[in-house]
mmCIF file of C-alpha atoms in Angstrom:
data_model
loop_
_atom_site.group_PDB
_atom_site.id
_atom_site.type_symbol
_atom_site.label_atom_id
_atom_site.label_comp_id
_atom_site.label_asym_id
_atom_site.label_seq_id
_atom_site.Cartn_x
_atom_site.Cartn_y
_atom_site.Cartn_z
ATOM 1 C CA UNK A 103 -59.737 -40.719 204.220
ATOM 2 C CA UNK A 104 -58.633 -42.240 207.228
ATOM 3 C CA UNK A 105 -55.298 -41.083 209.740
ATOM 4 C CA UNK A 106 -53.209 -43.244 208.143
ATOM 5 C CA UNK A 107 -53.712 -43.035 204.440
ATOM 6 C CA UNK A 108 -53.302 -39.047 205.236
ATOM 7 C CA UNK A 109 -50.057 -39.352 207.207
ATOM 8 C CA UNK A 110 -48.881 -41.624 204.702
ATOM 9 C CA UNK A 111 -49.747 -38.817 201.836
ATOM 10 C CA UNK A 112 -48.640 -36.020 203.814
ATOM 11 C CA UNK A 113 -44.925 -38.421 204.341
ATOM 12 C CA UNK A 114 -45.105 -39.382 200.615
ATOM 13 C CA UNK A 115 -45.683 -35.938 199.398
ATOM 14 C CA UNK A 116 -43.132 -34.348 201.399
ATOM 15 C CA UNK A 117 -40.129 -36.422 200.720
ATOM 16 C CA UNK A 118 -40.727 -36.046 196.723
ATOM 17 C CA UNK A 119 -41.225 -32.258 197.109
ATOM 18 C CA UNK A 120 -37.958 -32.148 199.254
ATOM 19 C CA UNK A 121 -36.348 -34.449 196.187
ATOM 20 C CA UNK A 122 -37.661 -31.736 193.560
ATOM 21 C CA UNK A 123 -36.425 -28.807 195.914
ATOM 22 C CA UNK A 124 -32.868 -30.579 195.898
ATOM 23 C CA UNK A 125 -32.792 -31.229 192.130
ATOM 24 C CA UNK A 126 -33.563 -27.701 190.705
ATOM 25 C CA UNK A 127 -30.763 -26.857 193.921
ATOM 26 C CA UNK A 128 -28.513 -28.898 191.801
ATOM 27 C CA UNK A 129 -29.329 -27.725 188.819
ATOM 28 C CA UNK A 130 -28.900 -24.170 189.495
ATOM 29 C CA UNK A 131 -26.171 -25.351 191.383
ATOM 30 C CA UNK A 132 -24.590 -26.978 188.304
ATOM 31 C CA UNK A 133 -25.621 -23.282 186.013
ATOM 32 C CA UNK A 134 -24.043 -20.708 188.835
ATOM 33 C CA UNK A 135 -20.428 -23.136 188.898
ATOM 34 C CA UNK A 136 -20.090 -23.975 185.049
ATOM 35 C CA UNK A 137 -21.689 -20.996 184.080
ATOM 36 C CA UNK A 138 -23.388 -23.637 181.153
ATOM 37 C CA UNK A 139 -26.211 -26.252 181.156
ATOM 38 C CA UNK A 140 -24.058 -28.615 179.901
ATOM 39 C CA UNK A 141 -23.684 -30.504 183.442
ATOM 40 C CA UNK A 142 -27.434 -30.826 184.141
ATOM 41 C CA UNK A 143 -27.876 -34.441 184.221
ATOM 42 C CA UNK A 144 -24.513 -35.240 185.393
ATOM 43 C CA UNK A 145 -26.015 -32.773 188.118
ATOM 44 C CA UNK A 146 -29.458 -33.890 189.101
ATOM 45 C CA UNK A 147 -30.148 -36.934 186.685
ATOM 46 C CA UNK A 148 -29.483 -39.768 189.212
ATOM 47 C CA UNK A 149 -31.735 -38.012 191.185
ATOM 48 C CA UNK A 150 -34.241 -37.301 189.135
ATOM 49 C CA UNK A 151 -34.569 -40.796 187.409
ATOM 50 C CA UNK A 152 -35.139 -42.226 191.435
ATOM 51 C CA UNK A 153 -38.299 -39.841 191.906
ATOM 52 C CA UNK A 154 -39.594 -40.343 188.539
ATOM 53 C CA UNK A 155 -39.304 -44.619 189.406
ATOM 54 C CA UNK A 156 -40.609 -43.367 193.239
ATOM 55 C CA UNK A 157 -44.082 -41.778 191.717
ATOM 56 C CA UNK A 158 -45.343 -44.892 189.991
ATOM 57 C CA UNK A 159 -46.514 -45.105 193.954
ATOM 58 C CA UNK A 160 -49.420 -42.779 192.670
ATOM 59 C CA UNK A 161 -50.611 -44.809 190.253
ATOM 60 C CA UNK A 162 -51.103 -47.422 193.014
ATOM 61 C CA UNK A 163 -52.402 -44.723 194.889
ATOM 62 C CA UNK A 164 -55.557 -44.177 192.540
ATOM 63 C CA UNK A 165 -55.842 -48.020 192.295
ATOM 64 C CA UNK A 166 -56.205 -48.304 195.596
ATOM 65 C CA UNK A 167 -58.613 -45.372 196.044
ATOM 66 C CA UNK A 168 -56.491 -43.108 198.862
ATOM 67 C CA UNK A 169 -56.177 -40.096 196.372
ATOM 68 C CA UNK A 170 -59.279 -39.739 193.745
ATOM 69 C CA UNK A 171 -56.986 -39.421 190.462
ATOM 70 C CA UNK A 172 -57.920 -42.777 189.685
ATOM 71 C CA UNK A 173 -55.232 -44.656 187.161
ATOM 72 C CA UNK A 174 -54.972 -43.608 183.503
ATOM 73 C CA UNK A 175 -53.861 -40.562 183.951
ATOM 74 C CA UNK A 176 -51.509 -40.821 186.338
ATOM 75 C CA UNK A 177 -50.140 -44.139 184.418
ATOM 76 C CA UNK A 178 -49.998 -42.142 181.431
ATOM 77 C CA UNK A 179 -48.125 -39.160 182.794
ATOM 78 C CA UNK A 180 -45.994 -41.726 184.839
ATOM 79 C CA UNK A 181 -45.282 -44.219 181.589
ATOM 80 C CA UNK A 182 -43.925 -41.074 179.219
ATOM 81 C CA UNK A 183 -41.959 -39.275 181.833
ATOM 82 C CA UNK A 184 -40.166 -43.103 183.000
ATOM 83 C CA UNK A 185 -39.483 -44.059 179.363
ATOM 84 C CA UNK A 186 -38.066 -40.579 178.065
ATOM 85 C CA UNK A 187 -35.555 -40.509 181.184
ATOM 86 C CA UNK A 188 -34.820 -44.281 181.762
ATOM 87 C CA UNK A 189 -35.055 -45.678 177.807
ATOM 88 C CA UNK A 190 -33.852 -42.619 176.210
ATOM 89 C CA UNK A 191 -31.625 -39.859 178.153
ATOM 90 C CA UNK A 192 -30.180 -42.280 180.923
ATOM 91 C CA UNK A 193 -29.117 -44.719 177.845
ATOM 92 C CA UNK A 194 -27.303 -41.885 175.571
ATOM 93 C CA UNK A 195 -24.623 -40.251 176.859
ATOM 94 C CA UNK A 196 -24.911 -38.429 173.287
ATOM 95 C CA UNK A 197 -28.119 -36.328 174.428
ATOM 96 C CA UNK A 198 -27.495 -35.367 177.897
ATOM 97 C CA UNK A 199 -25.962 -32.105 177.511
ATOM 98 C CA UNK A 200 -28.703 -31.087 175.111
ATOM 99 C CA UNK A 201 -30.307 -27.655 176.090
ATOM 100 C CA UNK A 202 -33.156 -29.732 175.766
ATOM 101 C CA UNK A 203 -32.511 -31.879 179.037
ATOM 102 C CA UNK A 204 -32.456 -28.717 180.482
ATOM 103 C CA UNK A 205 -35.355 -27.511 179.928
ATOM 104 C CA UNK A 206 -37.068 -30.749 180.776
ATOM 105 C CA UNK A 207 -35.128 -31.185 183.819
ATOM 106 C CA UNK A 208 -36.109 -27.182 185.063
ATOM 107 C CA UNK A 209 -39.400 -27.465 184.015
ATOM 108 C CA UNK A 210 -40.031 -30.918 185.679
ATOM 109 C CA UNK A 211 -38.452 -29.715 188.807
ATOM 110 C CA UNK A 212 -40.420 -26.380 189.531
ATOM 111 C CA UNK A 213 -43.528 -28.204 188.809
ATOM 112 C CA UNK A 214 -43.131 -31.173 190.658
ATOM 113 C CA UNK A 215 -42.031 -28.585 193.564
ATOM 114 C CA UNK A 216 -45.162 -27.018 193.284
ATOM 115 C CA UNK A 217 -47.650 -30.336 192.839
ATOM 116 C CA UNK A 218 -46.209 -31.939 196.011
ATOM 117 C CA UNK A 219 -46.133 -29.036 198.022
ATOM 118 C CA UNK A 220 -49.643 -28.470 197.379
ATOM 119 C CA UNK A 221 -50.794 -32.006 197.865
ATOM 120 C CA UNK A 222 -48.683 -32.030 201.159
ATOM 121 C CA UNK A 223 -49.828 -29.236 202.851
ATOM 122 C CA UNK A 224 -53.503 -30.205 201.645
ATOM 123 C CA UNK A 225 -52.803 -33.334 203.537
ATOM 124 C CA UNK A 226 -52.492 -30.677 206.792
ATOM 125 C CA UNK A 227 -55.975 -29.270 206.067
ATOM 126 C CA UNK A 228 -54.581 -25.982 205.699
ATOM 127 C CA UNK A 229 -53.395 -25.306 201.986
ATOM 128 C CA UNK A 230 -53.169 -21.302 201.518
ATOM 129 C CA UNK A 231 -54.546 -19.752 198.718
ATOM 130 C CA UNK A 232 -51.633 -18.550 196.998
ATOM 131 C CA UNK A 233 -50.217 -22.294 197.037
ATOM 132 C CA UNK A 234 -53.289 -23.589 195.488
ATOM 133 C CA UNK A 235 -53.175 -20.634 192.891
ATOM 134 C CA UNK A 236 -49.389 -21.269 191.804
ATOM 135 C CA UNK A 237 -50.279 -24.925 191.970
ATOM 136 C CA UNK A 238 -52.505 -24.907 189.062
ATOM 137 C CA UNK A 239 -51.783 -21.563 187.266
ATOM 138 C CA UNK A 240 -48.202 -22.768 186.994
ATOM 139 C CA UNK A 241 -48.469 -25.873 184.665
ATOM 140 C CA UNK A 242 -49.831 -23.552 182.232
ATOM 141 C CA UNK A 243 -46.484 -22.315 181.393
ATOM 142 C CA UNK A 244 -44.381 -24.832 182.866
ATOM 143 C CA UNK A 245 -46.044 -28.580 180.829
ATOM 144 C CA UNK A 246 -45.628 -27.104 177.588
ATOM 145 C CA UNK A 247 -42.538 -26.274 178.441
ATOM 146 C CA UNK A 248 -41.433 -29.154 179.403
ATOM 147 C CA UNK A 249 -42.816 -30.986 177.008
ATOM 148 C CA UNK A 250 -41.817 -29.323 173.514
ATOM 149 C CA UNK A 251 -38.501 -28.007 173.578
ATOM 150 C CA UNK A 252 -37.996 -30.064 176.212
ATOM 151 C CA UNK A 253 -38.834 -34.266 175.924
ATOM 152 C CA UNK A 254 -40.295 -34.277 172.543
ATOM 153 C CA UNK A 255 -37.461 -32.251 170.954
ATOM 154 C CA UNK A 256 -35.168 -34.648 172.613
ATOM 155 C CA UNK A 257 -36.815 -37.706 171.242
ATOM 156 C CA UNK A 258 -36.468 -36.029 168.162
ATOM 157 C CA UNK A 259 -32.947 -36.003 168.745
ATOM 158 C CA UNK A 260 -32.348 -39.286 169.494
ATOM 159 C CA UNK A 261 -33.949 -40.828 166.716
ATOM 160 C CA UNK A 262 -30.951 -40.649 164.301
ATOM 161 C CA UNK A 263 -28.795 -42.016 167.559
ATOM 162 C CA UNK A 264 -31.181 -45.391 167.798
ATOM 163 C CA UNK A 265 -31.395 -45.870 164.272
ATOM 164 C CA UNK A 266 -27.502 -46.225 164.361
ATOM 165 C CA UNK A 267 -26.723 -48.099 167.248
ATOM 166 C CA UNK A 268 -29.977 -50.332 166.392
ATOM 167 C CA UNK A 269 -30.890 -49.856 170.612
ATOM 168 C CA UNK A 270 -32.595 -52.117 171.840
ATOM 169 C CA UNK A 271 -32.429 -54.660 169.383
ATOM 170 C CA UNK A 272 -32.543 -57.789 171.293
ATOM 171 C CA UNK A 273 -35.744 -56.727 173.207
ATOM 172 C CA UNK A 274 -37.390 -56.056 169.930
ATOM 173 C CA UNK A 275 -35.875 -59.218 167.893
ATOM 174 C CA UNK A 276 -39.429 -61.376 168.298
ATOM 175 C CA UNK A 277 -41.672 -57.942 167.384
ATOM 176 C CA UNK A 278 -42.051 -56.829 163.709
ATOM 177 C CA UNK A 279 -40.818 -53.003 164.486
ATOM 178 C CA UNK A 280 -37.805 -51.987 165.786
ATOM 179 C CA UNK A 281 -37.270 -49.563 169.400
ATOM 180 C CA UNK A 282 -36.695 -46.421 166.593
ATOM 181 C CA UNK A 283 -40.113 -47.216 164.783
ATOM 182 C CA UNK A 284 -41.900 -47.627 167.830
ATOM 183 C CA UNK A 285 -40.125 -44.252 169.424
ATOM 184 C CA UNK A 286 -41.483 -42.529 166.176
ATOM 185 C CA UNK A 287 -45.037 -43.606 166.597
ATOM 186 C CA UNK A 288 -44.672 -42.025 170.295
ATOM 187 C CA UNK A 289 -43.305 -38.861 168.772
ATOM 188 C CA UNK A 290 -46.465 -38.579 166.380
ATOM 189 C CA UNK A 291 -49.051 -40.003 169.503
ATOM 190 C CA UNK A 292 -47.096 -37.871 172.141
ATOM 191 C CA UNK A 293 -48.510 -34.260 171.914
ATOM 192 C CA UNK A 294 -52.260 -35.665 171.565
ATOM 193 C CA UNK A 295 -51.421 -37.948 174.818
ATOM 194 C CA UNK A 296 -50.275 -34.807 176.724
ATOM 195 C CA UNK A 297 -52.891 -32.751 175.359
ATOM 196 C CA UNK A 298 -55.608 -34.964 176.992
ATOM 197 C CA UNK A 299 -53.269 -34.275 180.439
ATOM 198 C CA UNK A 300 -53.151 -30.852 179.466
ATOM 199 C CA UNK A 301 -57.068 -30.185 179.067
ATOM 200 C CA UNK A 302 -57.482 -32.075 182.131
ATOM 201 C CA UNK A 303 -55.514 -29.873 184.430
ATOM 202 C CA UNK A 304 -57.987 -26.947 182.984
ATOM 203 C CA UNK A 305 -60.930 -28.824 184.274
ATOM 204 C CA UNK A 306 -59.187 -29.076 187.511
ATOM 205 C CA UNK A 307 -58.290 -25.423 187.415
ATOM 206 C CA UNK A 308 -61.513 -24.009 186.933
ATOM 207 C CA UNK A 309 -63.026 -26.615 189.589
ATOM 208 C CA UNK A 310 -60.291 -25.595 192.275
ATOM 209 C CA UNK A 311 -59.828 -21.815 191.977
ATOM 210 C CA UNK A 312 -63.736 -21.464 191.386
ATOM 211 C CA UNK A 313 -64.556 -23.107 194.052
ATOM 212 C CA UNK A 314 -62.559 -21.316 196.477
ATOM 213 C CA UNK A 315 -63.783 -17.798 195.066
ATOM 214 C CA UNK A 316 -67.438 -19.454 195.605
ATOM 215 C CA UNK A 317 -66.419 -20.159 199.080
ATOM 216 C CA UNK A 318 -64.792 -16.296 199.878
ATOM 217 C CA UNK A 319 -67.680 -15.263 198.183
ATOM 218 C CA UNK A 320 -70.462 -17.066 200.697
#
């Protein structure tokens, strides 16, 4: 990788793990003043919805070849997480004091803390162990966390909300589904999508951590 693709990274990577570190401030911010979850996207949603838009960057960073994630994964993580906050939570008022939103919101924000701290001090050459550990030991908790009771329970939610207010109507007028049957197809199609993600950061788990016991090891 050359100097400037790895400055660029290390830039990248830092200003959307400082974004993370100020949303889950918020956040807790929000919990410790209110004493309730209520406020969490009035809290860190704007926020939020402007890294989530920011990190389609990485998809044209495995296009382009500077990081070796190539694109379907990181489109597919990128595509759910943009159309659950833009198309769904932004758009209803009605959801976003859900618990729900919450728990997305938490979960997405320690973990993207994590990932981009890990990816930016990897861009230094010196990653410590512990950071590399946390980075993928975390997810096992924290993506099924976020992804159950958090975004697909909130889809859920929404459904009877879309059906009423027939959203999206005009952008579906020419198809021969409407936005709600579409967003129930993602419901069902959902968990085995984020499976695939899920088994994936296994692989990477057992490649990274084995590697560096391998290494400690010689």
């Amino acid at each position: 990788m050359s100097r400037i693709s790895t400055l660029y990274l290390l830039a990248y990577n830092s200003f959307q793990s400082i974004g993370w570190t100020i949303s889950l401030i918020k956040i807790f911010a929000n919990l410790l003043a209110t004493a309730s979850i209520d406020g969490t996207y009035a809290s860190a949603g704007n926020l939020i919805c402007f890294l989530q838009c920011a990190a389609f960057l990485e998809v044209i960073h495995g296009a382009i070849g500077i990081v070796p994630s190539g694109v379907l994964l990181p489109l597919m993580q990128w595509g759910g997480r943009t159309h659950f906050v833009l198309a769904i939570v932004r758009k209803l008022d009605e959801l976003q004091e859900l618990p729900s939103v919450f728990i997305t919101f938490l979960a997405w924000s320690m973990g993207e803390v994590i990932r981009y701290s890990h990816y930016a001090f990897s861009c230094l050459g010196n990653c410590p162990s512990w950071m590399t550990y946390l980075r993928y030991t975390a997810f096992i908790v924290l993506y099924p966390l976020g992804v159950g009771p958090g975004e697909i329970w909130t889809m859920y939610k929404a459904l009877p909300i879309i059906k009423k207010n027939n959203l999206y109507a005009d952008s579906f007028s020419g198809l021969p589904f409407s936005y709600y049957d579409f967003l129930k197809v993602v419901l069902v199609v959902y968990p085995f999508l984020w499976f695939k993600l899920y088994l994936h950061m296994f692989k990477q788990r057992r490649a990274k951590l084995y590697k560096r016991l391998d290494k400690k090891r010689a």
